[in-house]
XYZ file of C-alpha atoms in Angstrom:
363
model
C 139.007 115.678 188.751
C 135.802 117.246 187.692
C 132.454 117.200 189.447
C 129.837 114.451 189.234
C 127.964 116.566 186.722
C 130.943 116.247 184.387
C 133.457 113.441 184.743
C 133.303 110.906 187.529
C 135.651 111.466 190.434
C 138.171 108.750 191.221
C 136.112 107.657 194.215
C 132.827 107.539 192.314
C 134.464 105.818 189.364
C 135.666 103.091 191.705
C 132.259 102.864 193.324
C 130.513 102.645 189.973
C 131.731 99.084 189.640
C 133.790 99.187 186.478
C 133.027 97.569 183.174
C 130.290 94.988 182.852
C 131.576 91.502 182.337
C 134.894 92.307 184.033
C 137.014 90.226 186.372
C 135.096 88.191 188.920
C 137.541 87.671 191.784
C 135.968 86.834 195.116
C 136.928 87.929 198.605
C 138.054 85.403 201.192
C 137.483 87.208 204.485
C 135.094 85.519 206.922
C 135.772 87.445 210.063
C 139.356 87.339 211.393
C 140.515 84.608 209.026
C 142.809 84.291 206.052
C 142.563 86.876 203.308
C 144.418 84.464 201.038
C 145.681 80.929 201.322
C 149.170 79.610 200.817
C 151.607 80.509 203.586
C 153.666 77.319 203.467
C 157.279 77.598 204.588
C 158.472 76.826 201.057
C 156.500 79.753 199.688
C 158.969 82.499 198.652
C 156.285 85.129 199.183
C 155.467 83.907 202.703
C 157.460 86.675 204.477
C 155.306 89.279 202.725
C 151.881 87.797 203.312
C 149.341 89.153 205.807
C 146.453 86.682 205.460
C 144.500 87.340 208.678
C 142.034 90.214 208.645
C 140.856 91.920 211.801
C 137.561 92.428 209.954
C 136.634 95.610 211.798
C 137.579 99.252 211.383
C 140.282 100.631 213.651
C 139.514 104.223 212.613
C 136.584 105.775 210.774
C 135.091 109.197 210.144
C 134.411 111.108 213.360
C 130.783 111.888 212.384
C 131.218 115.110 214.360
C 130.081 118.186 212.366
C 132.875 120.609 211.624
C 135.763 118.209 212.206
C 138.371 117.707 209.495
C 137.615 113.970 209.325
C 133.854 114.141 209.745
C 132.923 112.182 206.617
C 135.694 109.622 206.132
C 139.310 108.661 206.758
C 141.748 107.323 204.179
C 145.409 106.605 203.285
C 147.091 105.234 206.464
C 150.804 105.645 207.128
C 151.946 103.884 210.326
C 155.250 104.364 212.163
C 156.890 104.146 215.611
C 157.810 107.299 217.500
C 158.513 108.124 221.159
C 157.239 104.907 222.673
C 154.093 104.333 220.669
C 152.753 103.819 217.186
C 151.473 106.748 215.177
C 149.256 106.730 212.131
C 148.921 109.543 209.640
C 145.630 109.521 207.825
C 143.724 111.704 205.418
C 140.470 113.185 206.692
C 137.587 114.226 204.436
C 135.114 116.864 205.636
C 133.018 117.339 202.516
C 135.155 120.221 201.213
C 138.605 118.690 200.888
C 141.423 116.788 202.524
C 143.540 117.481 205.571
C 145.980 115.206 207.374
C 145.444 113.886 210.868
C 147.361 111.732 213.299
C 146.305 108.956 215.682
C 148.319 107.043 218.302
C 148.235 103.487 219.614
C 150.120 101.087 221.878
C 148.802 97.882 220.297
C 148.053 98.775 216.632
C 144.351 98.029 217.110
C 143.049 100.665 219.525
C 143.724 104.127 218.143
C 143.208 107.559 219.692
C 142.915 110.673 217.550
C 145.677 113.244 218.103
C 144.329 116.042 215.908
C 145.328 117.634 212.635
C 148.975 117.216 211.689
C 149.024 119.062 208.368
C 146.237 121.539 207.627
C 145.197 123.225 204.406
C 146.110 126.881 204.076
C 143.360 129.196 202.751
C 146.042 131.726 201.735
C 148.011 129.236 199.650
C 146.765 128.625 196.086
C 148.264 125.118 196.147
C 146.907 123.841 199.493
C 143.927 126.119 200.150
C 141.453 123.231 199.775
C 143.462 120.052 200.221
C 146.635 118.600 201.635
C 147.332 114.912 202.221
C 150.616 113.980 203.888
C 151.347 110.563 202.442
C 154.638 109.507 204.054
C 157.482 110.467 206.368
C 160.988 109.174 205.725
C 161.393 105.984 207.803
C 163.687 102.982 207.979
C 163.331 100.802 204.902
C 163.218 97.401 206.590
C 159.835 95.691 206.298
C 160.264 93.768 209.553
C 160.611 96.863 211.695
C 158.268 99.143 213.644
C 158.917 101.889 211.107
C 161.174 104.209 213.078
C 161.544 107.628 211.488
C 164.778 108.923 210.020
C 166.001 112.507 210.149
C 167.716 114.529 207.445
C 169.994 117.258 208.802
C 168.220 116.937 212.143
C 164.664 117.262 210.791
C 161.848 114.975 209.741
C 161.036 114.837 206.041
C 157.524 114.205 204.694
C 155.784 114.152 201.331
C 152.342 115.516 200.507
C 150.014 115.954 197.571
C 147.280 118.520 197.025
C 144.372 118.942 194.632
C 143.736 122.502 193.403
C 139.937 122.653 193.786
C 137.348 121.931 196.488
C 135.674 118.542 196.319
C 136.795 114.936 196.247
C 140.096 114.875 194.314
C 139.086 117.777 192.092
C 141.741 118.754 189.571
C 145.256 117.522 188.841
C 147.257 117.171 192.060
C 150.896 118.109 192.631
C 153.484 116.636 195.024
C 155.705 118.490 197.493
C 157.920 118.010 200.555
C 157.594 119.254 204.135
C 160.032 119.586 207.050
C 159.469 119.450 210.806
C 161.372 119.431 214.086
C 158.526 117.967 216.135
C 155.968 116.287 213.790
C 153.511 119.044 214.726
C 154.732 122.163 212.927
C 155.547 121.667 209.259
C 157.283 123.861 206.703
C 156.128 123.010 203.198
C 158.154 123.414 200.038
C 156.847 124.476 196.677
C 155.671 121.491 194.590
C 158.541 119.360 193.338
C 156.502 117.317 190.834
C 153.743 118.633 188.600
C 151.714 116.544 186.155
C 152.214 118.886 183.222
C 155.978 118.294 183.415
C 155.637 114.538 183.105
C 154.966 111.933 180.438
C 151.479 111.181 179.053
C 150.844 108.450 181.636
C 150.875 111.066 184.448
C 149.501 114.255 182.918
C 146.020 113.722 184.297
C 147.299 114.306 187.838
C 149.539 112.886 190.556
C 148.458 110.904 193.588
C 149.984 109.546 196.781
C 153.782 109.619 197.142
C 156.150 107.555 199.271
C 159.764 108.508 199.987
C 162.720 106.222 200.740
C 166.482 106.683 200.925
C 169.160 104.271 199.752
C 172.692 105.447 200.436
C 172.793 109.093 199.396
C 169.907 108.802 196.948
C 166.242 109.539 197.569
C 163.500 107.700 195.723
C 160.039 109.251 195.556
C 157.416 106.751 194.378
C 154.026 107.984 193.223
C 151.040 106.933 191.160
C 149.462 109.106 188.505
C 146.693 109.006 185.929
C 146.262 109.572 182.248
C 144.059 112.349 180.926
C 140.500 111.631 179.831
C 137.728 109.469 181.179
C 138.031 106.649 181.967
C 141.676 106.937 182.878
C 144.416 104.489 183.837
C 146.713 104.786 186.868
C 150.289 103.533 187.049
C 153.292 104.017 189.327
C 156.579 105.786 188.707
C 159.550 107.091 190.654
C 161.514 110.344 190.810
C 165.119 110.412 192.031
C 167.206 113.040 193.832
C 170.447 113.351 195.739
C 169.823 116.776 197.243
C 165.994 116.884 197.634
C 165.914 119.952 195.411
C 166.550 118.661 191.903
C 164.307 115.721 190.997
C 164.512 113.585 187.870
C 161.760 111.265 186.769
C 163.204 107.831 186.041
C 163.527 107.215 182.307
C 161.956 103.755 182.669
C 158.711 105.090 184.171
C 156.178 103.829 184.834
C 158.031 101.161 186.801
C 154.743 99.488 187.721
C 152.409 99.262 184.743
C 148.839 98.135 184.334
C 148.331 94.412 183.907
C 146.682 92.758 180.953
C 142.922 92.683 180.527
C 141.511 90.516 183.303
C 144.379 91.232 185.698
C 143.590 92.668 189.154
C 145.554 95.813 188.243
C 144.386 96.241 184.661
C 143.001 99.730 185.411
C 144.966 100.965 188.429
C 148.419 100.039 189.763
C 148.481 102.624 192.536
C 149.550 103.906 195.969
C 152.987 102.273 196.284
C 154.840 101.724 199.556
C 158.357 100.299 199.347
C 160.397 98.271 201.849
C 163.472 96.039 201.994
C 163.792 92.497 203.347
C 166.585 89.922 203.004
C 168.226 91.853 200.205
C 164.996 92.272 198.242
C 162.895 95.349 197.596
C 159.147 94.952 197.964
C 156.466 97.250 196.637
C 152.999 96.842 198.070
C 150.336 98.579 196.011
C 146.675 98.309 195.140
C 145.167 97.233 191.881
C 141.853 98.100 190.391
C 140.374 95.547 188.005
C 137.721 95.755 185.324
C 135.125 94.668 187.902
C 135.676 98.011 189.643
C 137.065 96.445 192.832
C 140.387 97.172 194.527
C 142.779 94.674 196.069
C 146.202 94.778 197.715
C 149.012 93.442 195.522
C 152.786 93.024 195.670
C 155.846 93.336 193.443
C 159.355 92.243 194.453
C 162.618 93.492 193.005
C 166.390 93.426 193.218
C 166.748 97.218 193.306
C 164.687 100.335 194.100
C 163.617 100.629 190.453
C 163.182 97.044 189.219
C 160.116 95.133 190.402
C 158.338 92.000 189.239
C 154.711 91.476 190.140
C 153.678 88.599 192.383
C 150.664 86.842 190.820
C 148.790 86.394 194.121
C 146.387 88.845 195.692
C 147.911 89.781 199.047
C 144.704 91.118 200.644
C 141.476 90.645 198.726
C 138.246 92.552 198.993
C 135.838 91.010 201.471
C 132.577 89.122 201.258
C 129.321 91.044 200.635
C 128.367 93.004 203.730
C 131.899 93.130 205.138
C 133.810 96.329 205.894
C 135.924 95.889 202.734
C 133.330 94.396 200.428
C 134.328 96.777 197.630
C 137.906 97.883 198.259
C 140.900 96.671 200.248
C 143.521 99.204 199.196
C 146.203 101.789 200.067
C 148.757 99.811 202.125
C 151.039 100.657 205.051
C 153.031 97.990 206.919
C 154.897 97.690 210.228
C 156.183 94.783 212.324
C 155.354 94.288 216.003
C 155.265 91.454 218.537
C 156.070 88.724 216.049
C 153.616 89.794 213.357
C 153.611 91.883 210.211
C 150.692 94.349 210.281
C 149.204 95.503 206.976
C 146.983 98.574 207.299
C 144.686 99.549 204.466
C 141.585 101.540 203.564
C 138.387 99.496 203.543
C 135.257 100.586 201.676
C 131.743 99.194 201.934
C 128.198 100.348 201.202
C 126.821 102.293 198.284
C 128.186 105.518 196.809
C 127.751 108.344 197.790
C 126.887 106.986 201.239
C 129.630 104.376 201.329
C 131.728 103.832 204.469
C 135.457 104.488 204.100
C 137.669 103.654 207.065
C 140.953 102.086 208.120
C 141.547 98.481 209.091
C 144.360 95.968 209.340
C 145.393 92.430 208.413
C 148.419 90.647 209.793
C 150.674 87.658 209.304
C 149.450 85.585 212.257
C 145.935 84.812 213.556
C 144.253 87.234 215.900
């Protein structure tokens, strides 16, 4: 994306509040209470709901000058590894993105564990930014998110913007390999926006990788060119992790009609399985400029139907997620489904962007 003096960045566009007279959906959070109503046992969406917000940040910018996550943290990805939970997150230092890791025993109290994937000043692709968005994990929603190996190694996905600044330029997507989750070997980009259809030529965003049988599915959201743009979600498919084909039916998750909570953005997909169904959690951006967590359910990795309910809404004025509740990651622990997301409050450019969680049972 271009600078504020030219086109709005994605973050500032979101913060600008959208189009006047847009959708007027209200948040439901009042402390650690339900984000939405309707969890009756006869509700077919009940297994996917996480209506109880913690209503406080579990991780925020370090505020320590010179650290990779000084200004803000974003894009959680939570998983179980070696006796504890880990969370990948994107740190913003005022120049660009890098990827950090935090650890926790209880999914609420998190300790920073340092940079996991750093930008490379000698690499023209990642010299300013790299955000590791997912590591291949078990597909089951009701699981702690144990990692899977491919040929004895961990497999991750990342995206990188070509210029310094907040999401400056059209990002590409690549893979990375590791033996220990600390040292990573990155591939050349596997998806570039210029190779795609018009809906994605403005740039690619966060990717999420799954495996079904011998086939890999790489989900990602992307934007159209121009300003304002639209964001939708597609999938690329591979059997060998080298040759990738964009699905001919892309985008598999399209913008909703005018007035829908995803009429502008249908973004940041994460995909799980449960009871023979495939679920795609994602965030929508509506014409009111706000972001909310949404859900689509399908019978295969490429066919999804949107659920009409908002799964996690933005919060009340003054709350930690008064503007945005978006960018999901889910794990199951101790009888509850935990739904991590990025919360945004305050006023751009001094807004507060941090990570929080809602879950399926009261706190």
